Short mmCIF file of C-alpha atoms in Angstrom, two decimals:
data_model
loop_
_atom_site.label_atom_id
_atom_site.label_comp_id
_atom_site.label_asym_id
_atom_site.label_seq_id
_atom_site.Cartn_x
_atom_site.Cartn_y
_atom_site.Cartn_z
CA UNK Y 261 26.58 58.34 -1.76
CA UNK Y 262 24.67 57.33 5.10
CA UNK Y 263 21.57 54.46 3.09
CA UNK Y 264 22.12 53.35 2.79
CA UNK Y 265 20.26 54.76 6.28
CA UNK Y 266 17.09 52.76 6.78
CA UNK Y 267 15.91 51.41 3.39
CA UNK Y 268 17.95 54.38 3.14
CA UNK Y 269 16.14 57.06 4.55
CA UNK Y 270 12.05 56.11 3.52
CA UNK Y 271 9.20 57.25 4.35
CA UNK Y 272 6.93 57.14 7.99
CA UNK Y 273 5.83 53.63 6.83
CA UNK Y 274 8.95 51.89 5.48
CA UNK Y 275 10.81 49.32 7.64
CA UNK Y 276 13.50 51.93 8.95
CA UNK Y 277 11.32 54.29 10.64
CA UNK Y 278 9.20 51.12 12.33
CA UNK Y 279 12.66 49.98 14.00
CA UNK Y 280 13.04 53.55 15.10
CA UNK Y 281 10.10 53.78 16.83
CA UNK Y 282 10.76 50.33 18.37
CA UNK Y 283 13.54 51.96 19.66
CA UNK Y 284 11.92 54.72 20.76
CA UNK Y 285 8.84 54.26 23.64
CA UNK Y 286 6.54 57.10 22.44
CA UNK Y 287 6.82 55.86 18.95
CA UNK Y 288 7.79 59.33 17.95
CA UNK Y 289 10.86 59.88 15.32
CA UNK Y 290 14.03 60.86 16.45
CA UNK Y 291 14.98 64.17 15.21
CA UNK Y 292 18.49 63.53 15.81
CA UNK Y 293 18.70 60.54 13.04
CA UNK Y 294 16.26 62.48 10.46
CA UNK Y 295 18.42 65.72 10.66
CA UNK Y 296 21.59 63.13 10.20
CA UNK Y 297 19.71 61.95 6.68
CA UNK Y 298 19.20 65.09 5.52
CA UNK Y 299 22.82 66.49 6.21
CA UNK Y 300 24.36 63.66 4.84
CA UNK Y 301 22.16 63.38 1.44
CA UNK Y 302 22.94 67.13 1.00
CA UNK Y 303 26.76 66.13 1.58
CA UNK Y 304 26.19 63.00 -1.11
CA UNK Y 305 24.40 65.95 -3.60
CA UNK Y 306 27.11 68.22 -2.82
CA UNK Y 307 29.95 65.73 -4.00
CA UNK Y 308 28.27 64.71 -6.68
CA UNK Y 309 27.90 68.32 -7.93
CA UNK Y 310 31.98 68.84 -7.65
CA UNK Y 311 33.03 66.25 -9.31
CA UNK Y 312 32.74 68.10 -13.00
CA UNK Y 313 34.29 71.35 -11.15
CA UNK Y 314 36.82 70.20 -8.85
CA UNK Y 315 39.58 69.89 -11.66
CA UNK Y 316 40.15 73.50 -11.18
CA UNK Y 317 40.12 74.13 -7.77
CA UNK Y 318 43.03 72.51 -6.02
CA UNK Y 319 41.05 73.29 -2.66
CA UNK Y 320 37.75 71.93 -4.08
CA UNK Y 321 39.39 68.57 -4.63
CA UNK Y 322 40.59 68.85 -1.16
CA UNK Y 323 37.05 69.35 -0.18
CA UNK Y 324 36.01 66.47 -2.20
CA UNK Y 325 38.05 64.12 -0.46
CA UNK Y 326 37.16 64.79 3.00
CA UNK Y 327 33.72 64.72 1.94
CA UNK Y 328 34.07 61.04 0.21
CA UNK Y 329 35.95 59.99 2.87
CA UNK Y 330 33.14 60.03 5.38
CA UNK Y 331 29.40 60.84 3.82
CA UNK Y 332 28.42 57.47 2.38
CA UNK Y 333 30.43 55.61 5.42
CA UNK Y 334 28.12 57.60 8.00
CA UNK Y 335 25.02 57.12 5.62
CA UNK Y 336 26.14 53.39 5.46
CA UNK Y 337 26.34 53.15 9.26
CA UNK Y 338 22.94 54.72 10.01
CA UNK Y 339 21.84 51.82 7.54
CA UNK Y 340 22.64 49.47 9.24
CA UNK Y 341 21.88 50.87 12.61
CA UNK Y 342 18.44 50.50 11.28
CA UNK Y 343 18.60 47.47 9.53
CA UNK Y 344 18.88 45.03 13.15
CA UNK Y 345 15.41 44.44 13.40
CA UNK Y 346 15.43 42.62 9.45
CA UNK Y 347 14.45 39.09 10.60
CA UNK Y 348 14.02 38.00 7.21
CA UNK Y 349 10.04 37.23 7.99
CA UNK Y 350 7.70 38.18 4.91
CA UNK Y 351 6.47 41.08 6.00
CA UNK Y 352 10.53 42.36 6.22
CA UNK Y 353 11.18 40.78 2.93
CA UNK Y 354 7.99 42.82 1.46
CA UNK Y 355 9.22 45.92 2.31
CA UNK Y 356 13.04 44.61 1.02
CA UNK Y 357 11.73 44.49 -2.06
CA UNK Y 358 9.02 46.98 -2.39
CA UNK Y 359 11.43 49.85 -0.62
CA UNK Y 360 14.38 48.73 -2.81
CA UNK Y 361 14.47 46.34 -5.31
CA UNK Y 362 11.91 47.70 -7.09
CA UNK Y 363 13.48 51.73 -7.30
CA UNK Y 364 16.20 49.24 -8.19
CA UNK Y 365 14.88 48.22 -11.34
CA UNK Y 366 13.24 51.51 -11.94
CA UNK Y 367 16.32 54.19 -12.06
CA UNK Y 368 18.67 51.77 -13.15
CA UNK Y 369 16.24 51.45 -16.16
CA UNK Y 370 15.50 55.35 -15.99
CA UNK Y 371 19.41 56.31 -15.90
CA UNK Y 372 20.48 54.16 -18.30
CA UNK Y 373 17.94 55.59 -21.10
CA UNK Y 374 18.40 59.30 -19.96
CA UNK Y 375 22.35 58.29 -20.68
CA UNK Y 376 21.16 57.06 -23.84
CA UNK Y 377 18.95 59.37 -25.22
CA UNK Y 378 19.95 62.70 -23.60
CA UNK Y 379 23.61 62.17 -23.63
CA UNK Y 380 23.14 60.85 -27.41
CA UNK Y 381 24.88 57.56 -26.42
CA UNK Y 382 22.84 54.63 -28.32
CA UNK Y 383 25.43 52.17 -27.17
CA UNK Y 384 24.70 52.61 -23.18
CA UNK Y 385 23.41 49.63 -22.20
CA UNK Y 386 20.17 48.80 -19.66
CA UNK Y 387 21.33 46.27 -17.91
CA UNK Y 388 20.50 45.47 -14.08
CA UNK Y 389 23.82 43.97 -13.33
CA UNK Y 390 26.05 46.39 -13.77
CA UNK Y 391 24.42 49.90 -11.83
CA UNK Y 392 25.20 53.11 -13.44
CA UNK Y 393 25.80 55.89 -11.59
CA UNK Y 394 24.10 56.17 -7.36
CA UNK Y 395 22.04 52.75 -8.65
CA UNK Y 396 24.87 50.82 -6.58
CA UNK Y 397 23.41 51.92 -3.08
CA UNK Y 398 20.40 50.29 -3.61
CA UNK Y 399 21.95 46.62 -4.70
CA UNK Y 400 24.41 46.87 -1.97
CA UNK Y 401 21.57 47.79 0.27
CA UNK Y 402 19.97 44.76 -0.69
CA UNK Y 403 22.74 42.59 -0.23
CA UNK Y 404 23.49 43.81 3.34
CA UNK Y 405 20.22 43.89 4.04
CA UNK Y 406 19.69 40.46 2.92
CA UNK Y 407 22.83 39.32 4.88
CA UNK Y 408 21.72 40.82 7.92
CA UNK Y 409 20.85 37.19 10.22
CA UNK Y 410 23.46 35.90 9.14
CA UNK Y 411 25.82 38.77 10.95
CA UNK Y 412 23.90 38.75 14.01
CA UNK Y 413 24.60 35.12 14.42
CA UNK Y 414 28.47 36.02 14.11
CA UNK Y 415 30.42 36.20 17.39
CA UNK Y 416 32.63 38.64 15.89
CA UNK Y 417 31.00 40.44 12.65
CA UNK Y 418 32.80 43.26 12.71
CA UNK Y 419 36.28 41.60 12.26
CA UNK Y 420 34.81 39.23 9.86
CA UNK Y 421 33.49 41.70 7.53
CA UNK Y 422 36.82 44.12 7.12
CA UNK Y 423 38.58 40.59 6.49
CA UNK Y 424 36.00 40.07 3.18
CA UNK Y 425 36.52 43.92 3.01
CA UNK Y 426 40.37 43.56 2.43
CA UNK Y 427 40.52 40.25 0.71
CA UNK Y 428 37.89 42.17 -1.98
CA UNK Y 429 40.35 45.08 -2.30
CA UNK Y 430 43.23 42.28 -3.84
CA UNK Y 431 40.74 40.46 -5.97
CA UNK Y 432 40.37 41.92 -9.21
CA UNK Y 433 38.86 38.81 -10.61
CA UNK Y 434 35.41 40.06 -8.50
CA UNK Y 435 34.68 41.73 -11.98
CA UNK Y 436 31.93 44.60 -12.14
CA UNK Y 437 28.33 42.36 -11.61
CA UNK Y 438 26.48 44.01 -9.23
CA UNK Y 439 28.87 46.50 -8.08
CA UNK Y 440 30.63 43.54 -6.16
CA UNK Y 441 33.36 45.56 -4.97
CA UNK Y 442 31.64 48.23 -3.77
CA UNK Y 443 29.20 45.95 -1.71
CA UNK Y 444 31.94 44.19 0.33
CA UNK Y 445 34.30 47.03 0.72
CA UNK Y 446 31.60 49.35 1.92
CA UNK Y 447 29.87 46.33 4.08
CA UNK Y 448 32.24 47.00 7.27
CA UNK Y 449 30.07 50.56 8.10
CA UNK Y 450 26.85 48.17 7.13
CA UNK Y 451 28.14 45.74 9.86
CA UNK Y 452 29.73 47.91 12.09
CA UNK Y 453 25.78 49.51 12.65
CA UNK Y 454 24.12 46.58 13.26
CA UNK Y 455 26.69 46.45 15.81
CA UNK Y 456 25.93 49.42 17.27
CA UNK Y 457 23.05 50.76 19.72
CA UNK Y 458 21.90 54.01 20.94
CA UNK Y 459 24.05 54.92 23.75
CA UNK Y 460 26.70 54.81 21.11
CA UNK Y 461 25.69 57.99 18.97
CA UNK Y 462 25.12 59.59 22.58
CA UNK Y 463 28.81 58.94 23.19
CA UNK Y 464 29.64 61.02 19.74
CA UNK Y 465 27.37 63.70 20.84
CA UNK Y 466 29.38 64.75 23.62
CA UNK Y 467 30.20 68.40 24.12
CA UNK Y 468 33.64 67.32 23.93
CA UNK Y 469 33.94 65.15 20.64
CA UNK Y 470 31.80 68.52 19.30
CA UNK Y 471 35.39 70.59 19.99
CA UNK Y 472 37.54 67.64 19.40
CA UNK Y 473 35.96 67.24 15.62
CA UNK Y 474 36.62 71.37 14.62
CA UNK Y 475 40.87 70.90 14.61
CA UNK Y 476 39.93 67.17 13.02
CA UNK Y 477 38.59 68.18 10.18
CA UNK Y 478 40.81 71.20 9.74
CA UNK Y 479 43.78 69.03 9.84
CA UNK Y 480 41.81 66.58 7.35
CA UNK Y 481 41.02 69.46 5.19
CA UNK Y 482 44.93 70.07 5.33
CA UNK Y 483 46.11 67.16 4.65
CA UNK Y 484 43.40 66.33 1.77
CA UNK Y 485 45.29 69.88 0.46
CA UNK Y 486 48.39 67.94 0.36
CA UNK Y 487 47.15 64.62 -1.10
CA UNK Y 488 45.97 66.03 -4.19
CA UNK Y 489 48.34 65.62 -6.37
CA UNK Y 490 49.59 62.43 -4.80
CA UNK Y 491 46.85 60.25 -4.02
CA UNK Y 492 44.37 58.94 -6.19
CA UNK Y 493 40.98 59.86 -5.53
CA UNK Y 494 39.63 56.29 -6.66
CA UNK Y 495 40.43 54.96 -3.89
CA UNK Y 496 37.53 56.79 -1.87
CA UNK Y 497 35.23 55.06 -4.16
CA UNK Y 498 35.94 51.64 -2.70
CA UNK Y 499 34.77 50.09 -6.56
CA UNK Y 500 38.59 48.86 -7.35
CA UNK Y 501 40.97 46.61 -5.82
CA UNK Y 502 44.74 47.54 -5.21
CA UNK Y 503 45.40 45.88 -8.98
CA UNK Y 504 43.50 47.83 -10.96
CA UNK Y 505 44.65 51.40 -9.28
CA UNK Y 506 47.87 50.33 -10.57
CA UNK Y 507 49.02 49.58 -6.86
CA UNK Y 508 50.98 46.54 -5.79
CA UNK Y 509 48.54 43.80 -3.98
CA UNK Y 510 49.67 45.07 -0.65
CA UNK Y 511 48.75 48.56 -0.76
CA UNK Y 512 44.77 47.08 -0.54
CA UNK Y 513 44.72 45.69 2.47
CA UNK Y 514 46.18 48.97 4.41
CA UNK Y 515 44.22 51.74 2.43
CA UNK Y 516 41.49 49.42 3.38
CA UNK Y 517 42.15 49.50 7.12
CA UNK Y 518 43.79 53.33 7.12
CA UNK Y 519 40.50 54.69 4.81
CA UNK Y 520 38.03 52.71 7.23
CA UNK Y 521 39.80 54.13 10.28
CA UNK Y 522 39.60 57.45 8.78
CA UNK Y 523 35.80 57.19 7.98
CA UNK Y 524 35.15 56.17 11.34
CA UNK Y 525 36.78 59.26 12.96
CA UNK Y 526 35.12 61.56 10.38
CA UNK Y 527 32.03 59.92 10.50
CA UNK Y 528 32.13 60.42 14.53
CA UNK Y 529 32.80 64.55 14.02
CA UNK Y 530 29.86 64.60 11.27
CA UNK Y 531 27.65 62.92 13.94
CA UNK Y 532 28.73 65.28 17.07
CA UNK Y 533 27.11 68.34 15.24
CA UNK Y 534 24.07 66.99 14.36
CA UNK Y 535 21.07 68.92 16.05
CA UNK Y 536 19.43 66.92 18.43
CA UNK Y 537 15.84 69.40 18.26
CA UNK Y 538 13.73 69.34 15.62
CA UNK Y 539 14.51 71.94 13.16
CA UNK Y 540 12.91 73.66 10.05
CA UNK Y 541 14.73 70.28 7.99
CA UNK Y 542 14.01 67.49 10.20
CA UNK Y 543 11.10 66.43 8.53
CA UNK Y 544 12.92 65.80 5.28
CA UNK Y 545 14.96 63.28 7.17
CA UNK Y 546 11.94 60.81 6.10
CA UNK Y 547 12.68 61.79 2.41
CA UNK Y 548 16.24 61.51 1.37
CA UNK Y 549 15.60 58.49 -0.50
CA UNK Y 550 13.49 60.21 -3.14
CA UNK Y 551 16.67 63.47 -2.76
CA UNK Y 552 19.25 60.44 -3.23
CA UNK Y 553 17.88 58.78 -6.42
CA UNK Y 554 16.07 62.03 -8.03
CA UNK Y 555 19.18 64.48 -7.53
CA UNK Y 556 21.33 62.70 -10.13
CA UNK Y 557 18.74 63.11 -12.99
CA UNK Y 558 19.59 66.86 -12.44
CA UNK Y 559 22.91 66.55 -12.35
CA UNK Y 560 23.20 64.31 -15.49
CA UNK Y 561 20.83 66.56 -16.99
CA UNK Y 562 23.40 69.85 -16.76
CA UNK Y 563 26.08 67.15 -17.08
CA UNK Y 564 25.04 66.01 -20.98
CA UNK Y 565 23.49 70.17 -21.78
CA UNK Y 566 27.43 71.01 -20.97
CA UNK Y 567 26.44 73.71 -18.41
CA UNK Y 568 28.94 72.67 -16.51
CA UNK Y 569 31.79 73.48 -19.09
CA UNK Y 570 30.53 77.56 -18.57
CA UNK Y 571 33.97 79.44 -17.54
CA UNK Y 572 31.96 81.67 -14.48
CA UNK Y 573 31.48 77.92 -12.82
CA UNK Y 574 35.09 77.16 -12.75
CA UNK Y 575 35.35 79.94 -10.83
CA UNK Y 576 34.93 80.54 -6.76
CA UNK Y 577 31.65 82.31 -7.11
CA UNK Y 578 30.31 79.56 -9.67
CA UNK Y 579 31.28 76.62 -7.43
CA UNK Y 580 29.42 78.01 -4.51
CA UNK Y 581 26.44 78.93 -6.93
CA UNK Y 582 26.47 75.36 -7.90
CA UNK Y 583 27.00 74.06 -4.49
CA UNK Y 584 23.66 76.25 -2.68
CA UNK Y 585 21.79 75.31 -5.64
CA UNK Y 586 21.98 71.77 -5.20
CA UNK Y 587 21.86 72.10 -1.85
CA UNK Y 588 18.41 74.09 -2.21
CA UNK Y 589 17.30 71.06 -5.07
CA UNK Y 590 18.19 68.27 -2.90
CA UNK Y 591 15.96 69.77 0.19
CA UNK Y 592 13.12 70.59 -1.83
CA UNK Y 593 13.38 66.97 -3.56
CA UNK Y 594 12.87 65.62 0.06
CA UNK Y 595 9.23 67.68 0.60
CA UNK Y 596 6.23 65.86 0.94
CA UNK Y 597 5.27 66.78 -2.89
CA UNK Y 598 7.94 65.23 -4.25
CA UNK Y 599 7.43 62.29 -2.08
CA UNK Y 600 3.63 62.24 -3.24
CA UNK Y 601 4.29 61.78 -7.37
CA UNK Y 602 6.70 59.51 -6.70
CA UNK Y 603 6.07 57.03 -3.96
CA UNK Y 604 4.55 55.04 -6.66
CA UNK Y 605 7.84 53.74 -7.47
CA UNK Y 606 10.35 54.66 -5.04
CA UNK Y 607 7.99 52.98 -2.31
CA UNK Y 608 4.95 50.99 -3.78
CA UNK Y 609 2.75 48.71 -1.95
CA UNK Y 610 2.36 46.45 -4.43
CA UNK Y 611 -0.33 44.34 -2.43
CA UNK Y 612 -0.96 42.66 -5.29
CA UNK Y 613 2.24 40.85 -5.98
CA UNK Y 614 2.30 39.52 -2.09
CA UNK Y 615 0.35 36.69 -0.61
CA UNK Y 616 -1.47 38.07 2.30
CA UNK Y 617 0.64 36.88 5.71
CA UNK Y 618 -1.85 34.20 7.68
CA UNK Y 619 -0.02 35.47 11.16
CA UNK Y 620 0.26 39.23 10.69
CA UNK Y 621 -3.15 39.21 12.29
CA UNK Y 622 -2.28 37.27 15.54
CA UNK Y 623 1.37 39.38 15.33
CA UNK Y 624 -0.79 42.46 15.25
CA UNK Y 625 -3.10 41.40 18.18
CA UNK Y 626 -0.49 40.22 20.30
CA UNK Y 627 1.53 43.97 20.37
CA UNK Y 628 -1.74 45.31 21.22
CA UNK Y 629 -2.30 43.10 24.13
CA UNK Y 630 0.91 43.65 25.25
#
């Protein structure tokens, strides 16, 4: 659950691939950070896909939890990497809303009544402050988004933000609106790539972080293994404080700090074997926001039909079925079709709700004289 990565991952004209190409001189995209989007929404798919299998499969629920420990934190990260250039200027806060307030509104509304009517639950609820299901990306997004001058104004953001981070994870008062707890336990990756800049991700790139991340995330595999039956997955999640896991107060603050150290070095392996080149899946990298938000409908969808309660998918040949064919749904999800039927309300234009910006004109003319 990286978007957060750009507005999450959008399209050639949303407001993450413009700071990209600021970034870059030609103006062309980096493959590097559009084959990162696509391996990390296929990550968030895959996850999601386990979580009605892993209950069986001691070394699935291993996989789970190195998996959760780092996918949305790099996502998060790449976010926010792209996020620096939000200057809070109308054209910025256009695109806020258009890119994702609005698919906001939309699946929130559109999960809630396929809960309701194809899950036969008249009692679920639409309402847009509590998100259901992957809705919370896209309000946290907003959030960190919205917060975004505020942090570059900070001497020290990064320390800043895991202190809100760890004072969130012993407040159970924060109460479910808006995912609350989610947003400010997740917003140290958010901050952490504003912080960051390009020479950075060439550091993690390095032939020898490549090596270094292979006994990593064996030894993370291993110990997952061995937290199991011990730990409580929740945690992960980042949506509770200490309190309501059933932990004492104190226990917050250090899975807090031990989980966001973990992410971090996870998050750095992930990133070391990302293909620089273009490849046959780069272009998707400009799609996973439709994968993200159109994924779980098919999920749900075998979720509430029960095909996930078939013995054969319990089994080792049944979870790997499962996992290559979300894999394969997520990637073709993120095609240029897809991105066709429903740009309408994953990225509108909605010129007609926006009063038309007297100095985009001069703005315009100005970059071209320069």
């Amino acid at each position: 659950m990286f978007h957060a990565v750009s507005s999450l991952v959008q399209s050639p004209r949303s407001s993450q691939d413009q700071n990209q190409n600021q970034n870059r001189p030609s103006g062309r995209r980096d493959a590097f950070f559009d084959n990162a989007k696509y391996l990390a929404i296929v990550l968030v798919a895959l996850a999601h896909s386990w979580e009605p299998l892993k209950g069986d499969s001691r070394l699935l629920q291993a996989a789970y939890l190195v998996v959760y420990a780092f996918h949305m934190p790099a996502f998060i990260i790449v976010s926010g990497y792209f996020s620096r250039g939000f200057d809070a200027s109308p054209s910025r806060v256009k695109r806020l809303v258009t890119g994702v307030v609005v698919p906001y509104v939309v699946f929130e509304t559109g999960y809630s009544l396929f809960k309701r009517y194809g899950d036969h639950s008249p009692g679920q609820e639409i309402s847009l402050l509590d998100p259901y299901y992957l809705t919370w990306f896209l309000i946290a997004l907003f959030v960190w988004r919205l917060t975004t001058p505020l942090w570059k104004t900070l001497r020290h953001p990064l320390p800043v933000a895991l202190g809100i981070a760890v004072l969130a994870s012993v407040s159970p008062d924060i109460g479910d609106d808006l995912d609350l707890q989610r947003v400010l336990q997740f917003l140290p990756f958010f901050v952490l790539g504003l912080c960051l800049r390009a020479e950075h991700f060439r550091l993690v790139r390095r032939r020898s972080v490549r090596v270094a991340a292979v006994p990593v995330f064996v030894l993370a595999l291993g110990f997952a293994w061995w937290a199991v039956p011990r730990m409580n997955a929740a945690w992960f999640y980042h949506r509770d404080s200490a309190q309501e896991l059933g932990a004492p107060w104190w226990v917050g603050p250090v899975m807090q700090l031990a989980l966001f150290g973990c992410s971090l070095v996870l998050t750095a392996g992930f990133l070391s074997w990302v293909p620089g080149r273009t490849l046959w899946f780069t272009s998707l990298g400009a799609g996973t926001l439709y994968g993200y938000l159109l994924h779980g409908f098919l999920l749900k969808g075998a979720e509430y039909r029960g095909w996930f309660d078939h013995p054969l998918l319990h089994r080792h040949v049944g979870e790997i079925a499962v996992s290559v064919l979300i894999a394969v749904a997520v990637t073709l999800l993120c095609t240029s079709p897809v991105r066709r039927v429903f740009r309408v309300v994953i990225e509108p234009r909605m010129e007609w709700a926006f009063r038309a910006d007297p100095l985009r004109g001069a703005r315009e003319r100005g970059k071209a004289s320069a």
